[in-house]
Amino acid sequence: NLRYVGFCPEFDELLVDGDLQKLNFVAYYCFQGAVCAVATMNRDPIAVAAGELMRMGRMPSVATLKSSIGNPTRDLLAQLRQLCNSDEGSRLQTPSAR
């Protein structure tokens, strides 16, 4: 399943987490240090998390994603879970990782 969230008519950097050959990845479309859109292949929970973080204005910056040792996508899910447990995100449902 291919999912796309956000809007990015122009990007100056593309970060890919995963394996393009195996069709299991997250692609972060970035412009001027901000993540503007996210495309996922076979990672639906990440698309949900990215869309929700974008909607809330809480999407991590490109620098934050790059500094995530090991797995920036796992950190994205963790950030959404943390927001869901706060008062601000108490009405949200957290997607489960696959």
Coordinates of N, CA and C in Angstrom, one line a residue:
N1 N 0.8 -1.2 0.0 CA 0.0 0.0 0.0 C 0.9 1.2 0.0
L2 N 0.6 2.1 -0.9 CA 1.3 3.4 -1.0 C 0.4 4.5 -0.4
R3 N 1.0 5.2 0.6 CA 0.3 6.3 1.2 C 1.1 7.6 1.1
Y4 N 0.4 8.7 1.0 CA 1.1 10.0 0.9 C 0.3 11.0 1.8
V5 N 1.0 11.7 2.6 CA 0.4 12.8 3.4 C 1.2 14.0 3.3
G6 N 0.6 15.2 3.4 CA 1.2 16.4 3.3 C 1.1 17.0 1.9
F7 N 1.8 18.1 1.7 CA 1.8 18.8 0.4 C 3.2 19.3 0.2
C8 N 3.8 19.0 -0.9 CA 5.2 19.4 -1.2 C 5.4 19.6 -2.7
P9 N 5.1 20.7 -3.2 CA 5.2 20.9 -4.6 C 6.7 21.1 -5.1
E10 N 7.6 21.3 -4.1 CA 9.0 21.5 -4.3 C 9.7 20.9 -3.1
F11 N 10.8 20.1 -3.4 CA 11.6 19.7 -2.2 C 13.1 19.8 -2.6
D12 N 13.9 20.0 -1.5 CA 15.3 20.2 -1.7 C 16.1 19.0 -1.1
E13 N 15.3 18.1 -0.4 CA 16.0 17.0 0.2 C 14.9 15.9 0.3
L14 N 15.4 14.6 0.1 CA 14.6 13.5 0.3 C 15.3 12.5 1.2
L15 N 14.7 12.2 2.3 CA 15.2 11.2 3.3 C 14.4 9.9 3.1
V16 N 15.1 8.8 3.0 CA 14.4 7.5 2.9 C 14.9 6.6 4.0
D17 N 13.9 6.1 4.7 CA 14.1 5.1 5.8 C 13.5 3.8 5.3
G18 N 14.3 2.8 5.2 CA 13.7 1.5 4.7 C 14.4 1.0 3.5
D19 N 13.7 0.1 2.8 CA 14.3 -0.6 1.6 C 13.4 -0.4 0.4
L20 N 13.9 0.4 -0.5 CA 13.1 0.7 -1.7 C 12.9 -0.6 -2.6
Q21 N 13.9 -1.4 -2.7 CA 13.9 -2.6 -3.5 C 12.8 -3.6 -2.9
K22 N 12.6 -3.6 -1.6 CA 11.6 -4.5 -1.0 C 10.3 -3.9 -0.8
L23 N 10.2 -2.6 -1.3 CA 8.9 -1.9 -1.2 C 8.4 -1.8 0.2
N24 N 9.3 -1.4 1.1 CA 9.0 -1.2 2.5 C 9.8 0.0 3.0
F25 N 9.3 1.2 2.9 CA 10.0 2.4 3.2 C 9.1 3.5 3.6
V26 N 9.8 4.5 4.2 CA 9.2 5.8 4.4 C 10.1 6.9 3.7
A27 N 9.5 7.7 2.9 CA 10.2 8.8 2.2 C 9.7 10.1 2.8
Y28 N 10.6 10.9 3.3 CA 10.3 12.2 3.8 C 10.7 13.3 2.8
Y29 N 9.8 14.0 2.3 CA 10.0 15.1 1.3 C 10.2 16.4 2.1
C30 N 11.4 17.0 2.0 CA 11.7 18.1 2.8 C 12.0 19.4 2.0
F31 N 11.7 20.5 2.6 CA 12.0 21.8 1.9 C 12.5 22.8 3.0
Q32 N 13.7 23.3 2.8 CA 14.2 24.3 3.8 C 14.2 23.9 5.2
G33 N 14.6 22.6 5.4 CA 14.7 22.1 6.8 C 13.4 21.6 7.4
A34 N 12.3 21.6 6.7 CA 11.1 21.1 7.2 C 10.6 19.9 6.4
V35 N 9.9 19.0 7.1 CA 9.3 17.9 6.4 C 7.9 18.3 5.9
C36 N 7.7 18.4 4.6 CA 6.5 18.9 4.1 C 5.5 17.8 3.7
A37 N 6.0 16.6 3.4 CA 5.2 15.4 3.0 C 5.9 14.1 3.3
V38 N 5.1 13.1 3.4 CA 5.7 11.8 3.7 C 5.0 10.8 2.8
A39 N 5.8 9.9 2.2 CA 5.2 8.8 1.4 C 5.7 7.5 2.1
T40 N 4.7 6.6 2.2 CA 5.1 5.3 2.8 C 4.7 4.2 1.9
M41 N 5.4 3.1 1.9 CA 5.1 1.9 1.2 C 5.0 0.8 2.2
N42 N 3.9 0.2 2.4 CA 3.7 -0.9 3.4 C 4.0 -0.5 4.8
R43 N 3.8 0.7 5.1 CA 4.0 1.2 6.5 C 2.9 2.2 6.9
D44 N 1.7 1.7 6.8 CA 0.5 2.5 7.0 C 0.5 3.3 8.3
P45 N 0.9 2.6 9.4 CA 0.9 3.4 10.7 C 1.8 4.6 10.7
I46 N 2.9 4.6 9.9 CA 3.7 5.7 9.8 C 3.0 6.9 9.1
A47 N 2.3 6.6 8.0 CA 1.5 7.6 7.3 C 0.5 8.2 8.2
V48 N -0.2 7.4 9.0 CA -1.1 8.0 10.0 C -0.5 8.9 11.0
A49 N 0.7 8.4 11.5 CA 1.4 9.2 12.5 C 1.9 10.5 11.9
A50 N 2.5 10.5 10.7 CA 3.0 11.7 10.1 C 1.9 12.6 9.8
G51 N 0.8 12.2 9.3 CA -0.4 13.0 9.0 C -0.9 13.7 10.3
E52 N -1.0 13.0 11.3 CA -1.5 13.6 12.6 C -0.5 14.6 13.2
L53 N 0.8 14.3 13.1 CA 1.8 15.2 13.6 C 1.8 16.5 12.7
M54 N 1.7 16.3 11.4 CA 1.6 17.5 10.6 C 0.4 18.3 10.9
R55 N -0.7 17.7 11.1 CA -2.0 18.4 11.4 C -1.8 19.2 12.7
M56 N -1.1 18.6 13.6 CA -0.9 19.3 14.9 C 0.2 20.3 14.9
G57 N 1.0 20.4 13.8 CA 2.1 21.3 13.8 C 3.3 20.8 14.6
R58 N 3.4 19.4 14.7 CA 4.4 18.8 15.6 C 5.4 17.9 14.8
M59 N 5.4 18.0 13.5 CA 6.2 17.1 12.7 C 7.7 17.5 13.0
P60 N 8.5 16.5 13.3 CA 9.9 16.8 13.6 C 10.6 17.4 12.4
S61 N 11.7 18.2 12.7 CA 12.4 18.8 11.6 C 13.3 17.8 10.9
V62 N 13.9 18.2 9.8 CA 14.8 17.3 9.1 C 16.0 17.0 10.0
A63 N 16.5 18.0 10.7 CA 17.7 17.8 11.5 C 17.3 16.8 12.6
T64 N 16.2 16.9 13.2 CA 15.8 15.9 14.2 C 15.7 14.5 13.6
L65 N 15.1 14.4 12.4 CA 15.0 13.0 11.8 C 16.4 12.5 11.5
K66 N 17.3 13.3 11.1 CA 18.7 12.9 10.7 C 19.4 12.5 12.0
S67 N 19.2 13.2 13.1 CA 19.9 12.9 14.3 C 19.4 11.7 15.1
S68 N 18.2 11.1 14.6 CA 17.7 9.9 15.3 C 18.5 8.8 15.0
I69 N 19.2 8.3 16.0 CA 20.2 7.2 15.8 C 19.3 5.9 15.6
G70 N 19.6 5.2 14.5 CA 19.0 3.9 14.2 C 17.7 4.0 13.5
N71 N 16.7 4.6 14.1 CA 15.3 4.4 13.4 C 14.5 5.7 13.6
P72 N 14.6 6.7 12.7 CA 13.8 7.9 12.8 C 12.3 7.6 12.7
T73 N 11.9 6.6 12.1 CA 10.5 6.3 12.0 C 9.9 5.8 13.3
R74 N 10.7 5.0 14.0 CA 10.2 4.5 15.3 C 10.1 5.7 16.2
D75 N 11.0 6.7 16.1 CA 10.9 7.9 16.9 C 9.7 8.7 16.6
L76 N 9.3 8.7 15.3 CA 8.1 9.4 14.9 C 6.8 8.8 15.6
L77 N 6.7 7.5 15.6 CA 5.6 6.8 16.3 C 5.7 7.1 17.8
A78 N 6.9 7.1 18.4 CA 7.0 7.4 19.8 C 6.5 8.8 20.1
Q79 N 6.9 9.8 19.3 CA 6.4 11.2 19.5 C 4.9 11.3 19.4
L80 N 4.3 10.6 18.5 CA 2.8 10.6 18.5 C 2.2 10.0 19.7
R81 N 2.8 8.8 20.1 CA 2.3 8.2 21.3 C 2.4 9.1 22.5
Q82 N 3.5 9.8 22.6 CA 3.7 10.8 23.8 C 2.6 11.9 23.7
L83 N 2.3 12.4 22.5 CA 1.3 13.4 22.4 C -0.1 12.9 22.7
C84 N -0.3 11.6 22.4 CA -1.6 11.0 22.7 C -1.8 10.8 24.2
N85 N -0.7 10.7 24.9 CA -0.9 10.5 26.3 C -0.9 11.8 27.1
S86 N -0.7 12.9 26.4 CA -0.8 14.2 27.0 C -2.2 14.8 26.9
D87 N -2.5 15.8 27.6 CA -3.8 16.5 27.6 C -4.1 16.9 26.2
E88 N -3.1 17.4 25.4 CA -3.3 18.0 24.1 C -3.8 16.9 23.1
G89 N -3.3 15.7 23.3 CA -3.7 14.6 22.4 C -4.6 13.5 22.9
S90 N -5.3 13.8 24.0 CA -6.1 12.8 24.7 C -7.2 12.2 23.8
R91 N -7.6 12.9 22.8 CA -8.6 12.4 21.9 C -8.1 11.6 20.7
L92 N -6.8 11.5 20.6 CA -6.2 10.8 19.4 C -6.0 9.3 19.7
Q93 N -6.0 8.5 18.7 CA -5.8 7.1 18.8 C -4.4 6.9 18.1
T94 N -3.5 6.1 18.8 CA -2.2 5.9 18.3 C -2.2 4.7 17.4
P95 N -1.6 4.8 16.2 CA -1.5 3.6 15.3 C -0.4 2.7 15.9
S96 N -0.7 1.4 15.7 CA 0.3 0.4 16.1 C 1.3 0.2 15.0
A97 N 2.6 -0.1 15.4 CA 3.6 -0.4 14.5 C 3.5 -1.8 14.0
R98 N 3.9 -2.0 12.7 CA 3.8 -3.4 12.2 C 5.2 -3.9 12.0

